[in-house]
Amino acid sequence: MELIHNLDEIPALAGSVVTDGMFDGVHLGHQKILKQVVNEAKEMGMPSVLLTYWPHPRHVLPEKGERLKILTTLEEKAGIVASQGIDYMLVIPFNYAFSRITHEKFVKEILSEKLQTRKIIIGYDHRFGLNRLGNVGYLKEAGKELGFDVLEIGKQEIEDIAISSTKIRYSLQHHLIETAAQFLGRNYSLSGTVVKGDQRGRLLGYPTANLDVSETSKLVPADGVYATWAIVDGKKYGSMTNIGFRPTVDGLHHKIESHLFDFEGDLYGKTLTLEFVSPIREEMKFAGLDALKEQLALDEKISRMILAKG
């Protein structure tokens, strides 16, 4: 797959099959649309294109409420989209100026002139352009003039899957890790750099890797202890991960700490990816370090049992 960050970098296309949207999480519903795009493109002998945006529009345009947390960084999204067989992923920088583009201009200049769209595949109730005035009806009318067909994935098809990025965010924020994985078609993951901590875990016999997630808008699962897979230098290790304030130790700083089973070596400065498999327990305050150490031994036993099931 070719990743393109600028409209001017799009290669000359004789035609293309396109889908458009944020595709945050690239969950099973998104994957169904991408599969259809790939299949239609092969039948028509044209490249398949995902037209997407970065940063998330909710991070640019004023919205009421808490800042939206994303499920996939741009790098993560590109990797998953590539695995679906898409030929081109075009990332349009989303800023205030782009948000003012009318739906007519978007269709004519981007879909028609830049991408030479011959077919666009979208989910039901898809809206786009300034004030979200563009819709399926307009696309179909414009397609007659500009020479492209529109395939709308029906409401029933999408609702049969019953998946949304909103549901996945809710699941991760309420310890429903297995539910999120079912929606995503994979374990939810966090990646970052291992940084030095206070090394208290070493004193307890459970040295931990402290993960610094550089993408601050990335959703971190709810505080608690989880059975996880840890991937570093291309190798996968069973692990248990604590997210929270460590109330037994100091309770001052929110951290993501993972103890890798059967690992020896120095992790500082390395990129570590955590895949969340199952919640173990909520974070809690213990009477002292001895009680915490006993609990950590139990957490490890439970985590190993869960991970052994595959």
Short mmCIF file of C-alpha atoms in Angstrom, two decimals:
data_model
loop_
_atom_site.label_atom_id
_atom_site.label_comp_id
_atom_site.label_asym_id
_atom_site.label_seq_id
_atom_site.Cartn_x
_atom_site.Cartn_y
_atom_site.Cartn_z
CA MET A 1 0.00 0.00 0.00
CA GLU A 2 1.15 3.52 -0.78
CA LEU A 3 0.58 6.11 1.95
CA ILE A 4 0.03 9.63 0.58
CA HIS A 5 -0.05 12.74 2.78
CA ASN A 6 -0.66 15.41 0.15
CA LEU A 7 -3.24 15.79 -2.60
CA ASP A 8 -0.50 16.94 -4.96
CA GLU A 9 1.35 13.62 -4.48
CA ILE A 10 -1.47 11.49 -5.88
CA PRO A 11 -0.23 9.57 -8.93
CA ALA A 12 -2.06 9.95 -12.21
CA LEU A 13 -4.95 7.49 -12.04
CA ALA A 14 -7.03 6.26 -14.96
CA GLY A 15 -9.81 5.50 -12.49
CA SER A 16 -10.26 4.32 -8.90
CA VAL A 17 -12.68 2.78 -6.41
CA VAL A 18 -12.86 4.93 -3.29
CA THR A 19 -14.20 4.96 0.24
CA ASP A 20 -14.10 7.96 2.53
CA GLY A 21 -14.10 8.47 6.30
CA MET A 22 -12.09 8.54 9.54
CA PHE A 23 -12.10 4.74 9.99
CA ASP A 24 -10.86 5.19 13.57
CA GLY A 25 -10.06 1.75 14.96
CA VAL A 26 -10.54 0.07 11.56
CA HIS A 27 -13.01 -2.25 13.29
CA LEU A 28 -14.89 -5.15 11.69
CA GLY A 29 -17.54 -2.81 10.25
CA HIS A 30 -14.83 -0.72 8.59
CA GLN A 31 -13.13 -3.88 7.37
CA LYS A 32 -16.35 -4.99 5.68
CA ILE A 33 -16.41 -1.74 3.69
CA LEU A 34 -12.69 -1.98 2.83
CA LYS A 35 -13.14 -5.57 1.64
CA GLN A 36 -15.93 -4.46 -0.68
CA VAL A 37 -13.75 -1.63 -2.03
CA VAL A 38 -10.89 -4.04 -2.73
CA ASN A 39 -13.17 -6.58 -4.42
CA GLU A 40 -14.92 -3.97 -6.58
CA ALA A 41 -11.56 -2.46 -7.56
CA LYS A 42 -10.25 -5.84 -8.68
CA GLU A 43 -13.36 -6.50 -10.74
CA MET A 44 -13.05 -3.09 -12.42
CA GLY A 45 -9.28 -3.37 -12.89
CA MET A 46 -8.64 -0.20 -10.90
CA PRO A 47 -6.75 0.73 -7.73
CA SER A 48 -8.57 0.88 -4.39
CA VAL A 49 -8.34 4.07 -2.34
CA LEU A 50 -9.13 5.00 1.25
CA LEU A 51 -9.58 8.74 1.66
CA THR A 52 -9.13 9.63 5.33
CA TYR A 53 -8.13 12.52 7.57
CA TRP A 54 -5.64 13.48 10.27
CA PRO A 55 -5.99 14.76 12.92
CA HIS A 56 -9.50 13.71 13.84
CA PRO A 57 -12.01 16.47 12.96
CA ARG A 58 -13.17 16.48 16.59
CA HIS A 59 -9.67 17.66 17.55
CA VAL A 60 -9.89 20.64 15.20
CA LEU A 61 -13.50 21.80 15.29
CA PRO A 62 -15.04 23.02 18.55
CA GLU A 63 -17.12 20.38 20.26
CA LYS A 64 -18.92 20.28 23.57
CA GLY A 65 -17.76 17.80 26.17
CA GLU A 66 -14.56 15.86 26.72
CA ARG A 67 -11.91 15.72 23.98
CA LEU A 68 -12.42 12.62 21.86
CA LYS A 69 -9.87 9.85 22.36
CA ILE A 70 -8.80 7.92 19.26
CA LEU A 71 -8.50 4.15 18.89
CA THR A 72 -5.71 4.12 16.31
CA THR A 73 -2.80 6.42 15.66
CA LEU A 74 -2.16 7.29 12.03
CA GLU A 75 0.66 4.74 11.89
CA GLU A 76 -1.52 2.02 13.40
CA LYS A 77 -4.39 2.79 11.03
CA ALA A 78 -2.08 2.64 8.01
CA GLY A 79 -0.77 -0.77 9.06
CA ILE A 80 -4.25 -2.25 9.50
CA VAL A 81 -5.58 -0.72 6.28
CA ALA A 82 -2.60 -2.10 4.36
CA SER A 83 -3.39 -5.58 5.70
CA GLN A 84 -6.87 -5.29 4.13
CA GLY A 85 -5.38 -5.00 0.63
CA ILE A 86 -6.05 -1.31 -0.08
CA ASP A 87 -3.71 0.15 -2.74
CA TYR A 88 -3.63 3.79 -1.65
CA MET A 89 -4.37 5.48 1.67
CA LEU A 90 -4.67 9.21 1.10
CA VAL A 91 -4.44 11.23 4.33
CA ILE A 92 -5.81 14.75 4.00
CA PRO A 93 -4.49 17.12 6.70
CA PHE A 94 -7.67 18.19 8.47
CA ASN A 95 -7.61 21.84 9.52
CA TYR A 96 -10.09 24.68 9.78
CA ALA A 97 -9.53 25.73 6.15
CA PHE A 98 -10.31 22.23 4.87
CA SER A 99 -13.42 22.08 7.05
CA ARG A 100 -14.82 25.01 5.04
CA ILE A 101 -14.72 23.16 1.72
CA THR A 102 -18.21 22.71 0.31
CA HIS A 103 -19.52 19.29 -0.60
CA GLU A 104 -19.71 20.35 -4.27
CA LYS A 105 -16.04 21.34 -4.33
CA PHE A 106 -15.00 18.18 -2.47
CA VAL A 107 -16.71 15.94 -5.01
CA LYS A 108 -15.56 17.81 -8.11
CA GLU A 109 -11.96 18.62 -7.19
CA ILE A 110 -10.97 15.69 -4.98
CA LEU A 111 -13.16 12.72 -5.87
CA SER A 112 -13.48 13.44 -9.58
CA GLU A 113 -10.40 15.39 -10.66
CA LYS A 114 -7.74 14.15 -8.22
CA LEU A 115 -8.81 10.54 -7.72
CA GLN A 116 -10.66 9.95 -10.99
CA THR A 117 -13.29 8.11 -8.99
CA ARG A 118 -15.36 5.60 -10.94
CA LYS A 119 -17.07 4.11 -7.90
CA ILE A 120 -17.41 5.28 -4.30
CA ILE A 121 -18.52 2.93 -1.52
CA ILE A 122 -19.82 4.47 1.70
CA GLY A 123 -21.79 3.58 4.81
CA TYR A 124 -25.41 4.63 5.21
CA ASP A 125 -26.17 8.23 6.19
CA HIS A 126 -22.71 9.33 5.10
CA ARG A 127 -22.32 13.12 5.24
CA PHE A 128 -19.47 15.38 4.21
CA GLY A 129 -18.44 18.91 3.31
CA LEU A 130 -19.18 22.26 4.93
CA ASN A 131 -21.97 21.91 7.51
CA ARG A 132 -22.21 18.24 6.47
CA LEU A 133 -24.52 19.16 3.59
CA GLY A 134 -23.18 16.46 1.27
CA ASN A 135 -25.04 13.14 1.36
CA VAL A 136 -25.69 9.98 -0.63
CA GLY A 137 -28.37 11.68 -2.70
CA TYR A 138 -25.99 14.40 -3.80
CA LEU A 139 -23.25 11.87 -4.59
CA LYS A 140 -25.61 9.95 -6.86
CA GLU A 141 -26.65 13.08 -8.71
CA ALA A 142 -23.06 14.28 -9.07
CA GLY A 143 -21.99 10.82 -10.18
CA LYS A 144 -24.31 10.97 -13.18
CA GLU A 145 -22.55 14.13 -14.35
CA LEU A 146 -18.98 13.24 -13.35
CA GLY A 147 -19.01 9.57 -14.31
CA PHE A 148 -18.94 7.58 -11.09
CA ASP A 149 -21.30 5.13 -9.40
CA VAL A 150 -22.26 5.13 -5.73
CA LEU A 151 -22.67 2.02 -3.61
CA GLU A 152 -24.20 2.62 -0.20
CA ILE A 153 -23.70 -0.08 2.43
CA GLY A 154 -27.25 -0.35 3.75
CA LYS A 155 -28.31 0.43 7.29
CA GLN A 156 -29.38 -3.15 7.88
CA GLU A 157 -25.97 -4.51 6.85
CA ILE A 158 -24.13 -2.15 9.20
CA GLU A 159 -26.53 -2.66 12.09
CA ASP A 160 -26.31 -6.43 11.69
CA ILE A 161 -22.65 -6.07 12.61
CA ALA A 162 -23.65 -3.73 15.46
CA ILE A 163 -20.18 -2.22 15.75
CA SER A 164 -19.11 1.38 16.15
CA SER A 165 -16.01 3.23 17.31
CA THR A 166 -18.15 4.74 20.07
CA LYS A 167 -19.05 1.28 21.41
CA ILE A 168 -15.39 0.28 21.37
CA ARG A 169 -14.36 3.40 23.30
CA TYR A 170 -17.07 2.67 25.87
CA SER A 171 -15.89 -0.94 26.22
CA LEU A 172 -12.28 0.07 26.83
CA GLN A 173 -13.30 2.69 29.37
CA HIS A 174 -15.36 0.13 31.33
CA HIS A 175 -12.97 -2.86 31.49
CA LEU A 176 -14.81 -4.68 28.68
CA ILE A 177 -11.56 -5.62 26.96
CA GLU A 178 -12.83 -8.83 25.38
CA THR A 179 -15.84 -6.99 23.91
CA ALA A 180 -13.57 -4.37 22.35
CA ALA A 181 -11.42 -7.14 20.85
CA GLN A 182 -14.50 -8.79 19.33
CA PHE A 183 -15.52 -5.49 17.70
CA LEU A 184 -12.01 -4.75 16.46
CA GLY A 185 -11.21 -8.25 15.26
CA ARG A 186 -7.95 -8.06 17.23
CA ASN A 187 -6.64 -7.11 20.67
CA TYR A 188 -6.59 -3.40 21.46
CA SER A 189 -3.03 -2.12 21.66
CA LEU A 190 -0.92 0.75 22.97
CA SER A 191 2.58 1.56 21.77
CA GLY A 192 5.20 3.85 23.23
CA THR A 193 8.73 4.23 24.49
CA VAL A 194 9.99 2.56 27.66
CA VAL A 195 11.19 5.24 30.08
CA LYS A 196 12.84 5.06 33.48
CA GLY A 197 10.56 4.87 36.50
CA ASP A 198 11.31 4.85 40.21
CA GLN A 199 12.31 1.15 40.04
CA ARG A 200 10.07 0.20 42.96
CA GLY A 201 8.88 -2.87 41.04
CA ARG A 202 12.40 -4.25 41.13
CA LEU A 203 12.37 -4.14 44.93
CA LEU A 204 9.18 -6.22 44.90
CA GLY A 205 10.63 -8.76 42.48
CA TYR A 206 8.46 -7.47 39.64
CA PRO A 207 10.48 -5.06 37.50
CA THR A 208 8.23 -3.07 35.19
CA ALA A 209 8.55 -1.30 31.88
CA ASN A 210 7.08 2.20 32.12
CA LEU A 211 5.36 3.06 28.86
CA ASP A 212 5.35 6.62 27.57
CA VAL A 213 2.62 6.89 24.91
CA SER A 214 3.62 9.84 22.73
CA GLU A 215 0.22 10.16 21.02
CA THR A 216 -1.65 11.96 23.79
CA SER A 217 -5.02 11.62 22.06
CA LYS A 218 -4.79 7.81 22.05
CA LEU A 219 -7.34 6.14 24.33
CA VAL A 220 -5.83 4.40 27.36
CA PRO A 221 -8.04 1.67 28.87
CA ALA A 222 -9.61 2.19 32.29
CA ASP A 223 -7.36 2.01 35.33
CA GLY A 224 -6.73 -1.50 36.55
CA VAL A 225 -4.59 -4.62 36.08
CA TYR A 226 -4.68 -6.54 32.80
CA ALA A 227 -3.30 -9.69 31.24
CA THR A 228 -1.39 -8.45 28.20
CA TRP A 229 1.00 -9.41 25.45
CA ALA A 230 4.11 -7.25 25.22
CA ILE A 231 5.89 -6.96 21.89
CA VAL A 232 9.43 -5.61 21.70
CA ASP A 233 12.15 -6.11 19.06
CA GLY A 234 9.76 -8.34 17.13
CA LYS A 235 9.31 -10.79 20.04
CA LYS A 236 6.12 -11.39 22.01
CA TYR A 237 6.09 -11.93 25.77
CA GLY A 238 3.31 -12.67 28.19
CA SER A 239 2.89 -9.82 30.64
CA MET A 240 0.68 -8.14 33.20
CA THR A 241 0.04 -4.43 33.02
CA ASN A 242 -1.10 -1.93 35.62
CA ILE A 243 -2.72 1.34 34.60
CA GLY A 244 -3.28 3.90 37.32
CA PHE A 245 -1.82 5.84 40.24
CA ARG A 246 -0.30 2.98 42.30
CA PRO A 247 -2.02 4.01 45.57
CA THR A 248 -0.01 1.59 47.71
CA VAL A 249 3.27 3.19 46.58
CA ASP A 250 2.64 6.91 46.18
CA GLY A 251 -0.60 7.56 44.31
CA LEU A 252 0.74 10.74 42.71
CA HIS A 253 1.41 9.96 39.05
CA HIS A 254 -0.71 8.15 36.48
CA LYS A 255 1.39 5.41 34.85
CA ILE A 256 1.24 2.48 32.46
CA GLU A 257 3.56 -0.22 33.81
CA SER A 258 4.06 -3.72 32.46
CA HIS A 259 5.92 -6.67 33.92
CA LEU A 260 7.14 -8.98 31.15
CA PHE A 261 7.23 -12.67 32.03
CA ASP A 262 10.47 -14.58 31.40
CA PHE A 263 12.23 -11.51 30.01
CA GLU A 264 15.83 -10.57 30.69
CA GLY A 265 17.49 -7.46 29.38
CA ASP A 266 17.28 -3.68 29.22
CA LEU A 267 14.14 -2.13 27.75
CA TYR A 268 14.93 1.55 28.28
CA GLY A 269 14.48 3.58 25.12
CA LYS A 270 12.89 0.71 23.19
CA THR A 271 9.49 0.80 21.51
CA LEU A 272 7.04 -1.48 23.31
CA THR A 273 3.56 -2.49 22.17
CA LEU A 274 1.01 -3.81 24.65
CA GLU A 275 -1.95 -5.91 23.50
CA PHE A 276 -4.74 -6.04 26.08
CA VAL A 277 -6.25 -9.50 26.49
CA SER A 278 -8.33 -9.47 29.68
CA PRO A 279 -8.88 -7.43 32.84
CA ILE A 280 -7.59 -9.02 36.07
CA ARG A 281 -8.80 -6.62 38.75
CA GLU A 282 -9.33 -2.97 39.51
CA GLU A 283 -6.47 -0.96 40.99
CA MET A 284 -6.59 -0.94 44.78
CA LYS A 285 -4.62 0.18 47.83
CA PHE A 286 -3.04 -2.56 49.94
CA ALA A 287 -2.04 -2.51 53.62
CA GLY A 288 1.64 -2.52 52.72
CA LEU A 289 4.29 -3.72 50.29
CA ASP A 290 4.12 -7.33 51.51
CA ALA A 291 0.41 -7.50 50.76
CA LEU A 292 1.03 -5.89 47.37
CA LYS A 293 3.74 -8.45 46.59
CA GLU A 294 1.37 -11.31 47.42
CA GLN A 295 -1.25 -9.82 45.12
CA LEU A 296 1.27 -9.39 42.31
CA ALA A 297 2.11 -13.11 42.54
CA LEU A 298 -1.59 -13.91 42.22
CA ASP A 299 -1.96 -11.45 39.31
CA GLU A 300 0.90 -13.17 37.52
CA LYS A 301 -0.63 -16.61 38.02
CA ILE A 302 -4.01 -15.47 36.69
CA SER A 303 -2.42 -13.63 33.76
CA ARG A 304 -0.35 -16.64 32.75
CA MET A 305 -3.45 -18.86 32.86
CA ILE A 306 -5.42 -16.45 30.66
CA LEU A 307 -2.61 -16.03 28.13
CA ALA A 308 -2.02 -19.79 27.98
CA LYS A 309 -5.54 -20.18 26.59
CA GLY A 310 -4.38 -18.29 23.52
#
